[in-house]
């Protein structure tokens, strides 16, 4: 009988700057399209990542597994945010197995569901704001006419 995996606990780091709240969370083994970030109207940040299939490395297929302490998802974490944020203007990146979400501070919480666009192998992003003070933008405007790698600042 196949038993579903329990959600893996996600440790996080949270930083607050003058105009953004930033949350970083390791989510090894995911693809950008597997990840969903939600900010609720009551100020909760939900991090979700679905596991595509049970991870079976080459060594697991050829050898007896003696210790198995982690799985690449599914991941879930709920965090109460210490400040009101505008999630509609959130930026998010996923690279090297780490999700980073930058949430602009706001006078009121504006909820949103955030998904990432794949921009390379196991690398995704969502660009919705830039600058100080925070201004709305798009990924195309953010990266300019030179494309993703042509951005200088």
PDB file of C-alpha atoms in Angstrom:
ATOM      1  CA  UNK A   1       0.000   0.000   0.000  1.00  0.00           C
ATOM      2  CA  UNK A   2       1.407   3.413  -0.998  1.00  0.00           C
ATOM      3  CA  UNK A   3       1.341   6.014   1.765  1.00  0.00           C
ATOM      4  CA  UNK A   4       1.410   9.703   0.776  1.00  0.00           C
ATOM      5  CA  UNK A   5       4.335  11.745   2.044  1.00  0.00           C
ATOM      6  CA  UNK A   6       3.634  14.218   4.796  1.00  0.00           C
ATOM      7  CA  UNK A   7       4.521  17.800   3.941  1.00  0.00           C
ATOM      8  CA  UNK A   8       8.147  18.637   4.600  1.00  0.00           C
ATOM      9  CA  UNK A   9       8.707  21.417   7.136  1.00  0.00           C
ATOM     10  CA  UNK A  10      10.258  24.507   5.564  1.00  0.00           C
ATOM     11  CA  UNK A  11      12.673  26.532   7.680  1.00  0.00           C
ATOM     12  CA  UNK A  12      12.613  30.199   6.715  1.00  0.00           C
ATOM     13  CA  UNK A  13      14.619  33.384   7.107  1.00  0.00           C
ATOM     14  CA  UNK A  14      12.647  36.630   7.279  1.00  0.00           C
ATOM     15  CA  UNK A  15      14.119  40.081   6.836  1.00  0.00           C
ATOM     16  CA  UNK A  16      12.526  43.525   7.004  1.00  0.00           C
ATOM     17  CA  UNK A  17      13.966  46.502   5.154  1.00  0.00           C
ATOM     18  CA  UNK A  18      12.692  50.038   4.896  1.00  0.00           C
ATOM     19  CA  UNK A  19      10.067  49.126   2.296  1.00  0.00           C
ATOM     20  CA  UNK A  20       9.987  45.331   1.915  1.00  0.00           C
ATOM     21  CA  UNK A  21       9.549  42.156   3.925  1.00  0.00           C
ATOM     22  CA  UNK A  22      11.681  39.342   2.463  1.00  0.00           C
ATOM     23  CA  UNK A  23      11.179  35.635   3.165  1.00  0.00           C
ATOM     24  CA  UNK A  24      13.677  32.992   2.001  1.00  0.00           C
ATOM     25  CA  UNK A  25      12.869  29.269   2.164  1.00  0.00           C
ATOM     26  CA  UNK A  26      14.729  26.187   0.874  1.00  0.00           C
ATOM     27  CA  UNK A  27      12.563  23.983  -1.360  1.00  0.00           C
ATOM     28  CA  UNK A  28      14.978  21.493  -2.889  1.00  0.00           C
ATOM     29  CA  UNK A  29      13.937  19.469  -5.897  1.00  0.00           C
ATOM     30  CA  UNK A  30      11.113  21.685  -7.145  1.00  0.00           C
ATOM     31  CA  UNK A  31      10.470  23.288 -10.498  1.00  0.00           C
ATOM     32  CA  UNK A  32       9.134  26.874 -10.560  1.00  0.00           C
ATOM     33  CA  UNK A  33       5.711  25.719 -11.750  1.00  0.00           C
ATOM     34  CA  UNK A  34       5.419  23.481  -8.648  1.00  0.00           C
ATOM     35  CA  UNK A  35       5.514  26.475  -6.270  1.00  0.00           C
ATOM     36  CA  UNK A  36       2.611  28.671  -5.136  1.00  0.00           C
ATOM     37  CA  UNK A  37       2.858  31.546  -2.680  1.00  0.00           C
ATOM     38  CA  UNK A  38      -0.284  33.048  -1.149  1.00  0.00           C
ATOM     39  CA  UNK A  39      -0.816  36.033   1.093  1.00  0.00           C
ATOM     40  CA  UNK A  40      -4.228  35.984   2.725  1.00  0.00           C
ATOM     41  CA  UNK A  41      -6.355  38.956   3.740  1.00  0.00           C
ATOM     42  CA  UNK A  42      -5.655  38.198   7.405  1.00  0.00           C
ATOM     43  CA  UNK A  43      -1.872  38.550   6.931  1.00  0.00           C
ATOM     44  CA  UNK A  44      -0.809  34.916   6.566  1.00  0.00           C
ATOM     45  CA  UNK A  45       1.923  33.864   4.133  1.00  0.00           C
ATOM     46  CA  UNK A  46       1.418  30.357   2.735  1.00  0.00           C
ATOM     47  CA  UNK A  47       4.246  28.616   0.896  1.00  0.00           C
ATOM     48  CA  UNK A  48       3.259  25.508  -1.083  1.00  0.00           C
ATOM     49  CA  UNK A  49       5.156  23.201  -3.393  1.00  0.00           C
ATOM     50  CA  UNK A  50       3.784  19.986  -4.816  1.00  0.00           C
ATOM     51  CA  UNK A  51       5.899  16.915  -5.385  1.00  0.00           C
ATOM     52  CA  UNK A  52       5.705  15.784  -9.004  1.00  0.00           C
ATOM     53  CA  UNK A  53       6.687  12.162  -8.356  1.00  0.00           C
ATOM     54  CA  UNK A  54       8.456  10.204  -5.692  1.00  0.00           C
ATOM     55  CA  UNK A  55      12.180  10.960  -5.883  1.00  0.00           C
ATOM     56  CA  UNK A  56      14.251   7.948  -6.791  1.00  0.00           C
ATOM     57  CA  UNK A  57      17.893   8.664  -7.476  1.00  0.00           C
ATOM     58  CA  UNK A  58      20.185   6.269  -9.340  1.00  0.00           C
ATOM     59  CA  UNK A  59      21.684   5.083  -6.058  1.00  0.00           C
ATOM     60  CA  UNK A  60      18.283   4.269  -4.593  1.00  0.00           C
ATOM     61  CA  UNK A  61      17.440   2.052  -7.558  1.00  0.00           C
ATOM     62  CA  UNK A  62      20.752   0.176  -7.316  1.00  0.00           C
ATOM     63  CA  UNK A  63      21.306   0.029  -3.536  1.00  0.00           C
ATOM     64  CA  UNK A  64      19.539  -0.666  -0.287  1.00  0.00           C
ATOM     65  CA  UNK A  65      18.456   2.607   1.339  1.00  0.00           C
ATOM     66  CA  UNK A  66      19.714   2.739   4.935  1.00  0.00           C
ATOM     67  CA  UNK A  67      18.831   6.321   5.861  1.00  0.00           C
ATOM     68  CA  UNK A  68      16.176   8.469   4.193  1.00  0.00           C
ATOM     69  CA  UNK A  69      15.613  11.750   6.059  1.00  0.00           C
ATOM     70  CA  UNK A  70      14.214  14.084   3.379  1.00  0.00           C
ATOM     71  CA  UNK A  71      12.070  14.158   0.285  1.00  0.00           C
ATOM     72  CA  UNK A  72      11.811  16.843  -2.367  1.00  0.00           C
ATOM     73  CA  UNK A  73       8.361  17.976  -1.280  1.00  0.00           C
ATOM     74  CA  UNK A  74       5.591  18.306  -0.925  1.00  0.00           C
ATOM     75  CA  UNK A  75       6.317  21.436   1.085  1.00  0.00           C
ATOM     76  CA  UNK A  76       3.956  23.597   3.099  1.00  0.00           C
ATOM     77  CA  UNK A  77       4.529  26.429   5.537  1.00  0.00           C
ATOM     78  CA  UNK A  78       2.163  29.013   7.017  1.00  0.00           C
ATOM     79  CA  UNK A  79       3.662  32.141   8.580  1.00  0.00           C
ATOM     80  CA  UNK A  80       1.956  35.074  10.241  1.00  0.00           C
ATOM     81  CA  UNK A  81       3.467  38.195   8.700  1.00  0.00           C
ATOM     82  CA  UNK A  82       4.640  40.874  11.158  1.00  0.00           C
ATOM     83  CA  UNK A  83       3.632  43.715   8.814  1.00  0.00           C
ATOM     84  CA  UNK A  84       0.936  44.558   6.306  1.00  0.00           C
ATOM     85  CA  UNK A  85       2.098  43.921   2.739  1.00  0.00           C
ATOM     86  CA  UNK A  86       0.874  44.406  -0.819  1.00  0.00           C
ATOM     87  CA  UNK A  87       1.188  40.895  -2.247  1.00  0.00           C
ATOM     88  CA  UNK A  88      -0.050  42.072  -5.657  1.00  0.00           C
ATOM     89  CA  UNK A  89       3.343  43.798  -6.035  1.00  0.00           C
ATOM     90  CA  UNK A  90       5.408  40.888  -4.686  1.00  0.00           C
ATOM     91  CA  UNK A  91       8.523  39.668  -6.456  1.00  0.00           C
ATOM     92  CA  UNK A  92       9.542  36.022  -6.158  1.00  0.00           C
ATOM     93  CA  UNK A  93      12.545  34.048  -7.392  1.00  0.00           C
ATOM     94  CA  UNK A  94      13.448  30.385  -7.205  1.00  0.00           C
ATOM     95  CA  UNK A  95      17.047  29.406  -7.870  1.00  0.00           C
ATOM     96  CA  UNK A  96      19.444  26.803  -6.475  1.00  0.00           C
ATOM     97  CA  UNK A  97      16.551  25.240  -4.547  1.00  0.00           C
ATOM     98  CA  UNK A  98      15.714  28.419  -2.610  1.00  0.00           C
ATOM     99  CA  UNK A  99      12.525  30.456  -2.892  1.00  0.00           C
ATOM    100  CA  UNK A 100      12.835  34.182  -2.092  1.00  0.00           C
ATOM    101  CA  UNK A 101       9.686  36.315  -1.816  1.00  0.00           C
ATOM    102  CA  UNK A 102       9.940  40.119  -1.509  1.00  0.00           C
ATOM    103  CA  UNK A 103       6.703  41.685  -0.252  1.00  0.00           C
ATOM    104  CA  UNK A 104       6.354  45.490  -0.350  1.00  0.00           C
ATOM    105  CA  UNK A 105       5.256  46.951   2.987  1.00  0.00           C
ATOM    106  CA  UNK A 106       1.851  48.628   2.786  1.00  0.00           C
ATOM    107  CA  UNK A 107      -0.738  50.487   4.839  1.00  0.00           C
ATOM    108  CA  UNK A 108      -3.121  47.553   4.352  1.00  0.00           C
ATOM    109  CA  UNK A 109      -2.685  43.908   3.438  1.00  0.00           C
ATOM    110  CA  UNK A 110      -3.574  43.205  -0.172  1.00  0.00           C
ATOM    111  CA  UNK A 111      -3.840  39.432  -0.677  1.00  0.00           C
ATOM    112  CA  UNK A 112      -2.656  37.630  -3.807  1.00  0.00           C
ATOM    113  CA  UNK A 113      -1.793  34.217  -5.172  1.00  0.00           C
ATOM    114  CA  UNK A 114       1.711  34.259  -6.649  1.00  0.00           C
ATOM    115  CA  UNK A 115       3.047  31.790  -9.190  1.00  0.00           C
ATOM    116  CA  UNK A 116       6.455  31.791 -10.846  1.00  0.00           C
ATOM    117  CA  UNK A 117       7.343  31.915 -14.513  1.00  0.00           C
ATOM    118  CA  UNK A 118      10.075  29.506 -15.586  1.00  0.00           C
ATOM    119  CA  UNK A 119      13.091  31.452 -16.872  1.00  0.00           C
ATOM    120  CA  UNK A 120      15.618  28.598 -17.011  1.00  0.00           C
ATOM    121  CA  UNK A 121      16.214  25.047 -15.759  1.00  0.00           C
ATOM    122  CA  UNK A 122      14.946  24.929 -12.140  1.00  0.00           C
ATOM    123  CA  UNK A 123      14.877  28.748 -12.105  1.00  0.00           C
ATOM    124  CA  UNK A 124      11.748  30.862 -11.963  1.00  0.00           C
ATOM    125  CA  UNK A 125      10.655  34.356 -11.110  1.00  0.00           C
ATOM    126  CA  UNK A 126       7.720  36.684 -10.757  1.00  0.00           C
ATOM    127  CA  UNK A 127       8.413  40.408 -11.090  1.00  0.00           C
ATOM    128  CA  UNK A 128       5.649  42.820 -10.061  1.00  0.00           C
ATOM    129  CA  UNK A 129       7.466  45.802  -8.510  1.00  0.00           C
ATOM    130  CA  UNK A 130      10.753  47.678  -8.277  1.00  0.00           C
ATOM    131  CA  UNK A 131      12.388  50.758  -6.822  1.00  0.00           C
ATOM    132  CA  UNK A 132      12.178  52.845  -3.693  1.00  0.00           C
ATOM    133  CA  UNK A 133       9.437  53.695  -3.086  1.00  0.00           C
ATOM    134  CA  UNK A 134       7.954  50.539  -4.596  1.00  0.00           C
ATOM    135  CA  UNK A 135       6.374  50.933  -8.045  1.00  0.00           C
ATOM    136  CA  UNK A 136       4.457  48.347 -10.096  1.00  0.00           C
ATOM    137  CA  UNK A 137       6.334  46.824 -13.061  1.00  0.00           C
ATOM    138  CA  UNK A 138       6.381  43.743 -15.267  1.00  0.00           C
ATOM    139  CA  UNK A 139       9.173  41.266 -15.923  1.00  0.00           C
ATOM    140  CA  UNK A 140       9.569  42.693 -19.439  1.00  0.00           C
ATOM    141  CA  UNK A 141       9.912  46.255 -18.128  1.00  0.00           C
ATOM    142  CA  UNK A 142      12.222  45.120 -15.336  1.00  0.00           C
ATOM    143  CA  UNK A 143      14.611  43.276 -17.657  1.00  0.00           C
ATOM    144  CA  UNK A 144      14.430  45.859 -20.441  1.00  0.00           C
ATOM    145  CA  UNK A 145      14.967  45.297 -24.164  1.00  0.00           C
ATOM    146  CA  UNK A 146      18.162  43.257 -23.599  1.00  0.00           C
ATOM    147  CA  UNK A 147      16.241  40.453 -21.908  1.00  0.00           C
ATOM    148  CA  UNK A 148      16.813  38.590 -18.656  1.00  0.00           C
ATOM    149  CA  UNK A 149      20.612  38.650 -18.639  1.00  0.00           C
ATOM    150  CA  UNK A 150      20.932  42.239 -19.848  1.00  0.00           C
ATOM    151  CA  UNK A 151      19.680  43.766 -16.611  1.00  0.00           C
ATOM    152  CA  UNK A 152      22.234  45.932 -14.850  1.00  0.00           C
ATOM    153  CA  UNK A 153      20.616  46.943 -11.616  1.00  0.00           C
TER     154      UNK A 153
END
